Amino acid sequence: MKKNVAIAMGGYSSEYRISINSGNVVYKNLDREKYNPYRVHILQKEWFVIGENDTPYPINRSNFTVTIDGKLITFDCVFNTIHGTPGENGLLQAYLELLDIPQTSCDFYQSALTFNKRDLISVLKPYGIKTAVNYFLNKGDEVEPDEIVEKVGLPCFVKANKAGSSFGITKVKKKEDIIRATKFAFKEDDEVIIESFLDGTEVSVGVIMYKGEITALPVTEIVSENEFFDYEAKYLGKSQEITPARISEEQTQRVQEIAKLIYQKLKMKGFSRSEFIFHNGEPHFIEMNTNPGLSEASILPQQAAAAGISLEELFGNAIEAATRS
């Protein structure tokens, strides 16, 4: 019997259009012999299924069902492609767990933890994971540029702590620009993380649960035309993404081992994509994305293709893993 799969896309963050693109790619590539896919838009003001002729049918939020042409449809699985809140910070996962509906992303605690850069770094440090030097601010804290520069140096990165990796980020080169950069970051979140600059090769490592095993995909090297891997570099073609990365076999194995260790220690599920910079020859962890982009041009699908895994296999495997667990 075919499984009814709700492909959750959209979300409440600045990345909702990117999420809809990811969701549509999943919709296009699911095996119709095994699955009945439904495009579910989860937006700030409304949740609905896109039916034929783009007709919207409202989702009943009390039980996550939809009625189309008089027929009640329940879902066997939710394929979570939402970047940012509520799909990448644990809210949707917790809601679906209460309803006992499987979903393809990690569990709600892991999702909330990995979305919080500050807390994730704190959890990983006891495992010997190297990171940048960090300085943290909450909204309302006094911003002390001298203290910040003394701690992290210049240049440094000022980031929104819980707003993904594409918005609210500034590379600061002069001390007098720190206050402006924190104000910009606070527009996206009420917490800010300031990181020391790591000079080196940036790489991205996809880790997935594939056929029951934690699997590290081929490593991608990120070469941004901009100052860093920002929204333009990530989504508007202002970067080169080279898979496999132009690093040694030893470096490849080392960074894959660390990415798999993080996945294992955090008790992750589904997809993950961890970012590292080889600084002074050692991989330094930057962040983890638990709902990475899934368009044909996105990094994780590129890595899967390099590993010989088609999009149909990649997405189908995620649904089967979610419905087995």
GROMACS .gro file of C-alpha atoms in nm:
model
  325
    1MET     CA    1   0.000   0.000   0.000
    2LYS     CA    2   0.130   0.345  -0.090
    3LYS     CA    3   0.225   0.579   0.193
    4ASN     CA    4   0.071   0.924   0.213
    5VAL     CA    5   0.363   1.164   0.255
    6ALA     CA    6   0.318   1.527   0.355
    7ILE     CA    7   0.610   1.732   0.224
    8ALA     CA    8   0.628   2.019   0.474
    9MET     CA    9   0.774   2.333   0.320
   10GLY     CA   10   0.776   2.708   0.378
   11GLY     CA   11   0.814   2.803   0.740
   12TYR     CA   12   0.818   3.134   0.922
   13SER     CA   13   1.175   3.251   0.857
   14SER     CA   14   1.346   3.455   0.586
   15GLU     CA   15   1.436   3.129   0.408
   16TYR     CA   16   1.078   3.020   0.335
   17ARG     CA   17   1.112   3.055  -0.044
   18ILE     CA   18   1.425   2.838  -0.041
   19SER     CA   19   1.233   2.580   0.162
   20ILE     CA   20   0.948   2.576  -0.091
   21ASN     CA   21   1.203   2.512  -0.365
   22SER     CA   22   1.348   2.220  -0.164
   23GLY     CA   23   1.002   2.080  -0.099
   24ASN     CA   24   0.907   2.094  -0.465
   25VAL     CA   25   1.222   1.901  -0.558
   26VAL     CA   26   1.128   1.629  -0.309
   27TYR     CA   27   0.773   1.625  -0.449
   28LYS     CA   28   0.905   1.583  -0.804
   29ASN     CA   29   1.148   1.302  -0.716
   30LEU     CA   30   0.942   1.073  -0.492
   31ASP     CA   31   0.862   0.731  -0.637
   32ARG     CA   32   0.489   0.740  -0.727
   33GLU     CA   33   0.480   0.359  -0.710
   34LYS     CA   34   0.549   0.377  -0.336
   35TYR     CA   35   0.424   0.717  -0.220
   36ASN     CA   36   0.134   0.958  -0.257
   37PRO     CA   37   0.310   1.294  -0.203
   38TYR     CA   38   0.128   1.608  -0.089
   39ARG     CA   39   0.276   1.957  -0.091
   40VAL     CA   40   0.204   2.108   0.249
   41HIS     CA   41   0.274   2.479   0.291
   42ILE     CA   42   0.331   2.570   0.655
   43LEU     CA   43   0.326   2.949   0.671
   44GLN     CA   44   0.291   3.201   0.951
   45LYS     CA   45  -0.078   3.267   0.888
   46GLU     CA   46  -0.200   2.941   0.737
   47TRP     CA   47  -0.121   2.574   0.677
   48PHE     CA   48  -0.260   2.415   0.362
   49VAL     CA   49  -0.212   2.142   0.103
   50ILE     CA   50  -0.163   2.248  -0.258
   51GLY     CA   51  -0.404   2.040  -0.464
   52GLU     CA   52  -0.462   2.012  -0.835
   53ASN     CA   53  -0.476   2.344  -1.021
   54ASP     CA   54  -0.291   2.489  -0.718
   55THR     CA   55  -0.609   2.482  -0.508
   56PRO     CA   56  -0.529   2.525  -0.135
   57TYR     CA   57  -0.694   2.289   0.115
   58PRO     CA   58  -0.655   2.388   0.482
   59ILE     CA   59  -0.476   2.154   0.722
   60ASN     CA   60  -0.664   2.065   1.040
   61ARG     CA   61  -0.397   2.152   1.296
   62SER     CA   62  -0.564   1.951   1.571
   63ASN     CA   63  -0.465   1.623   1.401
   64PHE     CA   64  -0.267   1.722   1.088
   65THR     CA   65  -0.522   1.593   0.840
   66VAL     CA   66  -0.674   1.747   0.530
   67THR     CA   67  -1.003   1.698   0.350
   68ILE     CA   68  -0.983   1.708  -0.031
   69ASP     CA   69  -1.298   1.669  -0.240
   70GLY     CA   70  -1.483   1.529   0.060
   71LYS     CA   71  -1.215   1.268   0.140
   72LEU     CA   72  -1.026   1.278   0.471
   73ILE     CA   73  -0.653   1.224   0.421
   74THR     CA   74  -0.418   1.120   0.699
   75PHE     CA   75  -0.041   1.107   0.662
   76ASP     CA   76   0.194   0.814   0.721
   77CYS     CA   77   0.499   1.041   0.725
   78VAL     CA   78   0.599   1.407   0.706
   79PHE     CA   79   0.900   1.489   0.489
   80ASN     CA   80   1.037   1.796   0.665
   81THR     CA   81   1.203   2.046   0.428
   82ILE     CA   82   1.150   2.361   0.635
   83HIS     CA   83   1.459   2.575   0.690
   84GLY     CA   84   1.442   2.778   1.012
   85THR     CA   85   1.139   2.791   1.238
   86PRO     CA   86   0.923   2.586   1.294
   87GLY     CA   87   1.078   2.292   1.105
   88GLU     CA   88   1.446   2.325   1.196
   89ASN     CA   89   1.422   2.436   1.560
   90GLY     CA   90   1.214   2.151   1.700
   91LEU     CA   91   0.864   2.300   1.709
   92LEU     CA   92   0.720   2.098   1.420
   93GLN     CA   93   0.897   1.782   1.539
   94ALA     CA   94   0.747   1.813   1.888
   95TYR     CA   95   0.400   1.875   1.744
   96LEU     CA   96   0.422   1.570   1.517
   97GLU     CA   97   0.557   1.353   1.798
   98LEU     CA   98   0.251   1.440   2.006
   99LEU     CA   99   0.036   1.325   1.713
  100ASP     CA  100   0.249   1.010   1.664
  101ILE     CA  101   0.325   1.100   1.302
  102PRO     CA  102   0.678   1.002   1.182
  103GLN     CA  103   0.889   1.272   1.021
  104THR     CA  104   1.219   1.262   0.833
  105SER     CA  105   1.423   1.510   1.035
  106CYS     CA  106   1.593   1.461   1.372
  107ASP     CA  107   1.392   1.460   1.696
  108PHE     CA  108   1.273   1.784   1.855
  109TYR     CA  109   1.548   1.813   2.118
  110GLN     CA  110   1.831   1.760   1.868
  111SER     CA  111   1.665   2.003   1.631
  112ALA     CA  112   1.640   2.276   1.895
  113LEU     CA  113   1.997   2.212   2.011
  114THR     CA  114   2.159   2.220   1.667
  115PHE     CA  115   1.964   2.533   1.571
  116ASN     CA  116   2.123   2.712   1.868
  117LYS     CA  117   2.486   2.769   1.766
  118ARG     CA  118   2.593   2.868   2.119
  119ASP     CA  119   2.441   2.567   2.292
  120LEU     CA  120   2.560   2.322   2.027
  121ILE     CA  121   2.921   2.438   2.059
  122SER     CA  122   2.895   2.402   2.439
  123VAL     CA  123   2.773   2.042   2.406
  124LEU     CA  124   3.041   1.942   2.153
  125LYS     CA  125   3.347   2.089   2.324
  126PRO     CA  126   3.383   1.803   2.579
  127TYR     CA  127   3.425   1.565   2.283
  128GLY     CA  128   3.734   1.755   2.169
  129ILE     CA  129   3.563   1.924   1.874
  130LYS     CA  130   3.765   2.235   1.779
  131THR     CA  131   3.572   2.558   1.717
  132ALA     CA  132   3.637   2.930   1.677
  133VAL     CA  133   3.678   3.146   1.987
  134ASN     CA  134   3.329   3.270   2.079
  135TYR     CA  135   3.164   3.563   2.255
  136PHE     CA  136   2.790   3.566   2.332
  137LEU     CA  137   2.532   3.843   2.371
  138ASN     CA  138   2.166   3.846   2.467
  139LYS     CA  139   1.938   4.129   2.356
  140GLY     CA  140   1.967   4.409   2.609
  141ASP     CA  141   2.327   4.329   2.705
  142GLU     CA  142   2.576   4.613   2.695
  143VAL     CA  143   2.793   4.577   2.384
  144GLU     CA  144   3.160   4.626   2.475
  145PRO     CA  145   3.366   4.646   2.151
  146ASP     CA  146   3.700   4.657   2.335
  147GLU     CA  147   3.614   4.344   2.535
  148ILE     CA  148   3.489   4.165   2.223
  149VAL     CA  149   3.803   4.241   2.022
  150GLU     CA  150   4.023   4.133   2.312
  151LYS     CA  151   3.839   3.799   2.322
  152VAL     CA  152   3.793   3.711   1.954
  153GLY     CA  153   4.023   3.947   1.765
  154LEU     CA  154   3.968   4.105   1.423
  155PRO     CA  155   3.833   4.030   1.175
  156CYS     CA  156   3.544   3.847   1.339
  157PHE     CA  157   3.197   3.725   1.248
  158VAL     CA  158   2.886   3.861   1.418
  159LYS     CA  159   2.591   3.622   1.373
  160ALA     CA  160   2.233   3.578   1.482
  161ASN     CA  161   2.254   3.275   1.711
  162LYS     CA  162   1.928   3.102   1.616
  163ALA     CA  163   1.859   3.215   1.261
  164GLY     CA  164   2.020   2.959   1.036
  165SER     CA  165   2.335   3.048   0.845
  166SER     CA  166   2.220   3.290   0.575
  167PHE     CA  167   2.076   3.594   0.751
  168GLY     CA  168   2.192   3.835   1.020
  169ILE     CA  169   2.566   3.777   0.958
  170THR     CA  170   2.841   4.039   0.923
  171LYS     CA  171   3.215   4.003   0.881
  172VAL     CA  172   3.360   4.282   1.095
  173LYS     CA  173   3.704   4.419   1.019
  174LYS     CA  174   3.704   4.734   1.233
  175LYS     CA  175   3.617   4.768   1.601
  176GLU     CA  176   3.389   5.065   1.535
  177ASP     CA  177   3.163   4.844   1.319
  178ILE     CA  178   3.083   4.594   1.595
  179ILE     CA  179   2.781   4.776   1.741
  180ARG     CA  180   2.624   4.818   1.396
  181ALA     CA  181   2.681   4.448   1.323
  182THR     CA  182   2.518   4.339   1.649
  183LYS     CA  183   2.212   4.555   1.575
  184PHE     CA  184   2.186   4.388   1.235
  185ALA     CA  185   2.208   4.041   1.392
  186PHE     CA  186   1.949   4.128   1.658
  187LYS     CA  187   1.697   4.197   1.380
  188GLU     CA  188   1.695   3.818   1.318
  189ASP     CA  189   1.725   3.685   1.674
  190ASP     CA  190   1.743   3.788   2.041
  191GLU     CA  191   2.082   3.618   2.082
  192VAL     CA  192   2.409   3.693   1.905
  193ILE     CA  193   2.727   3.486   1.870
  194ILE     CA  194   3.056   3.654   1.777
  195GLU     CA  195   3.329   3.426   1.641
  196SER     CA  196   3.699   3.465   1.573
  197PHE     CA  197   3.801   3.454   1.208
  198LEU     CA  198   3.930   3.115   1.095
  199ASP     CA  199   4.158   3.135   0.794
  200GLY     CA  200   4.155   2.821   0.582
  201THR     CA  201   3.965   2.594   0.347
  202GLU     CA  202   3.591   2.574   0.418
  203VAL     CA  203   3.422   2.238   0.366
  204SER     CA  204   3.077   2.091   0.411
  205VAL     CA  205   3.015   1.731   0.517
  206GLY     CA  206   2.679   1.563   0.470
  207VAL     CA  207   2.596   1.280   0.708
  208ILE     CA  208   2.282   1.071   0.665
  209MET     CA  209   2.131   0.754   0.800
  210TYR     CA  210   2.149   0.543   0.483
  211LYS     CA  211   2.024   0.184   0.477
  212GLY     CA  212   2.051   0.168   0.855
  213GLU     CA  213   2.408   0.301   0.881
  214ILE     CA  214   2.550   0.643   0.968
  215THR     CA  215   2.708   0.744   0.638
  216ALA     CA  216   2.936   1.039   0.563
  217LEU     CA  217   2.896   1.163   0.206
  218PRO     CA  218   3.180   1.298  -0.013
  219VAL     CA  219   3.314   1.630   0.117
  220THR     CA  220   3.236   1.959  -0.062
  221GLU     CA  221   3.477   2.252  -0.069
  222ILE     CA  222   3.317   2.597  -0.051
  223VAL     CA  223   3.485   2.880  -0.242
  224SER     CA  224   3.279   3.197  -0.198
  225GLU     CA  225   3.309   3.498  -0.429
  226ASN     CA  226   3.186   3.708  -0.136
  227GLU     CA  227   3.356   3.769   0.198
  228PHE     CA  228   3.198   3.449   0.333
  229PHE     CA  229   2.937   3.184   0.248
  230ASP     CA  230   2.637   3.418   0.283
  231TYR     CA  231   2.289   3.413   0.123
  232GLU     CA  232   2.417   3.530  -0.218
  233ALA     CA  233   2.698   3.275  -0.216
  234LYS     CA  234   2.468   2.996  -0.104
  235TYR     CA  235   2.161   3.059  -0.319
  236LEU     CA  236   2.247   3.310  -0.594
  237GLY     CA  237   2.548   3.144  -0.750
  238LYS     CA  238   2.818   3.355  -0.583
  239SER     CA  239   3.026   3.054  -0.489
  240GLN     CA  240   3.196   2.745  -0.621
  241GLU     CA  241   3.100   2.418  -0.457
  242ILE     CA  242   3.360   2.157  -0.544
  243THR     CA  243   3.280   1.791  -0.474
  244PRO     CA  244   3.499   1.610  -0.386
  245ALA     CA  245   3.690   1.881  -0.199
  246ARG     CA  246   4.049   1.958  -0.300
  247ILE     CA  247   4.194   1.833   0.027
  248SER     CA  248   4.410   1.533   0.107
  249GLU     CA  249   4.268   1.185   0.164
  250GLU     CA  250   4.382   1.211   0.525
  251GLN     CA  251   4.199   1.543   0.572
  252THR     CA  252   3.889   1.399   0.404
  253GLN     CA  253   3.881   1.099   0.635
  254ARG     CA  254   3.947   1.316   0.941
  255VAL     CA  255   3.664   1.562   0.876
  256GLN     CA  256   3.422   1.281   0.783
  257GLU     CA  257   3.507   1.100   1.109
  258ILE     CA  258   3.438   1.416   1.310
  259ALA     CA  259   3.109   1.479   1.128
  260LYS     CA  260   3.000   1.119   1.194
  261LEU     CA  261   3.108   1.147   1.559
  262ILE     CA  262   2.892   1.458   1.602
  263TYR     CA  263   2.596   1.283   1.436
  264GLN     CA  264   2.640   0.982   1.663
  265LYS     CA  265   2.695   1.168   1.991
  266LEU     CA  266   2.395   1.393   1.931
  267LYS     CA  267   2.177   1.088   1.846
  268MET     CA  268   2.084   1.244   1.517
  269LYS     CA  269   1.841   1.113   1.256
  270GLY     CA  270   1.772   1.204   0.896
  271PHE     CA  271   1.993   1.446   0.705
  272SER     CA  272   2.265   1.667   0.844
  273ARG     CA  273   2.524   1.893   0.687
  274SER     CA  274   2.810   2.014   0.904
  275GLU     CA  275   3.040   2.302   0.811
  276PHE     CA  276   3.410   2.310   0.897
  277ILE     CA  277   3.713   2.528   0.826
  278PHE     CA  278   4.059   2.374   0.810
  279HIS     CA  279   4.243   2.628   1.027
  280ASN     CA  280   4.613   2.561   1.089
  281GLY     CA  281   4.557   2.221   0.930
  282GLU     CA  282   4.284   2.115   1.176
  283PRO     CA  283   3.908   2.100   1.101
  284HIS     CA  284   3.720   2.351   1.317
  285PHE     CA  285   3.344   2.300   1.346
  286ILE     CA  286   3.125   2.598   1.251
  287GLU     CA  287   2.766   2.475   1.258
  288MET     CA  288   2.525   2.196   1.165
  289ASN     CA  289   2.221   2.219   0.938
  290THR     CA  290   1.961   1.951   1.010
  291ASN     CA  291   1.727   2.051   0.725
  292PRO     CA  292   1.977   2.136   0.450
  293GLY     CA  293   1.872   2.258   0.107
  294LEU     CA  294   1.747   1.979  -0.120
  295SER     CA  295   1.729   2.141  -0.463
  296GLU     CA  296   1.928   1.978  -0.744
  297ALA     CA  297   2.199   2.244  -0.699
  298SER     CA  298   2.214   2.218  -0.319
  299ILE     CA  299   2.522   2.077  -0.150
  300LEU     CA  300   2.382   1.761   0.007
  301PRO     CA  301   2.219   1.636  -0.316
  302GLN     CA  302   2.548   1.710  -0.495
  303GLN     CA  303   2.728   1.496  -0.238
  304ALA     CA  304   2.472   1.217  -0.268
  305ALA     CA  305   2.516   1.218  -0.648
  306ALA     CA  306   2.893   1.191  -0.602
  307ALA     CA  307   2.829   0.887  -0.380
  308GLY     CA  308   2.609   0.730  -0.648
  309ILE     CA  309   2.281   0.798  -0.464
  310SER     CA  310   1.998   0.939  -0.678
  311LEU     CA  311   1.747   1.191  -0.542
  312GLU     CA  312   1.475   0.924  -0.561
  313GLU     CA  313   1.690   0.691  -0.346
  314LEU     CA  314   1.795   0.969  -0.109
  315PHE     CA  315   1.439   1.084  -0.040
  316GLY     CA  316   1.284   0.738  -0.035
  317ASN     CA  317   1.547   0.616   0.212
  318ALA     CA  318   1.464   0.907   0.444
  319ILE     CA  319   1.093   0.814   0.446
  320GLU     CA  320   1.161   0.446   0.505
  321ALA     CA  321   1.404   0.524   0.792
  322ALA     CA  322   1.149   0.757   0.952
  323THR     CA  323   0.861   0.511   0.931
  324ARG     CA  324   1.070   0.222   1.064
  325SER     CA  325   1.193   0.400   1.376
   0.00000   0.00000   0.00000
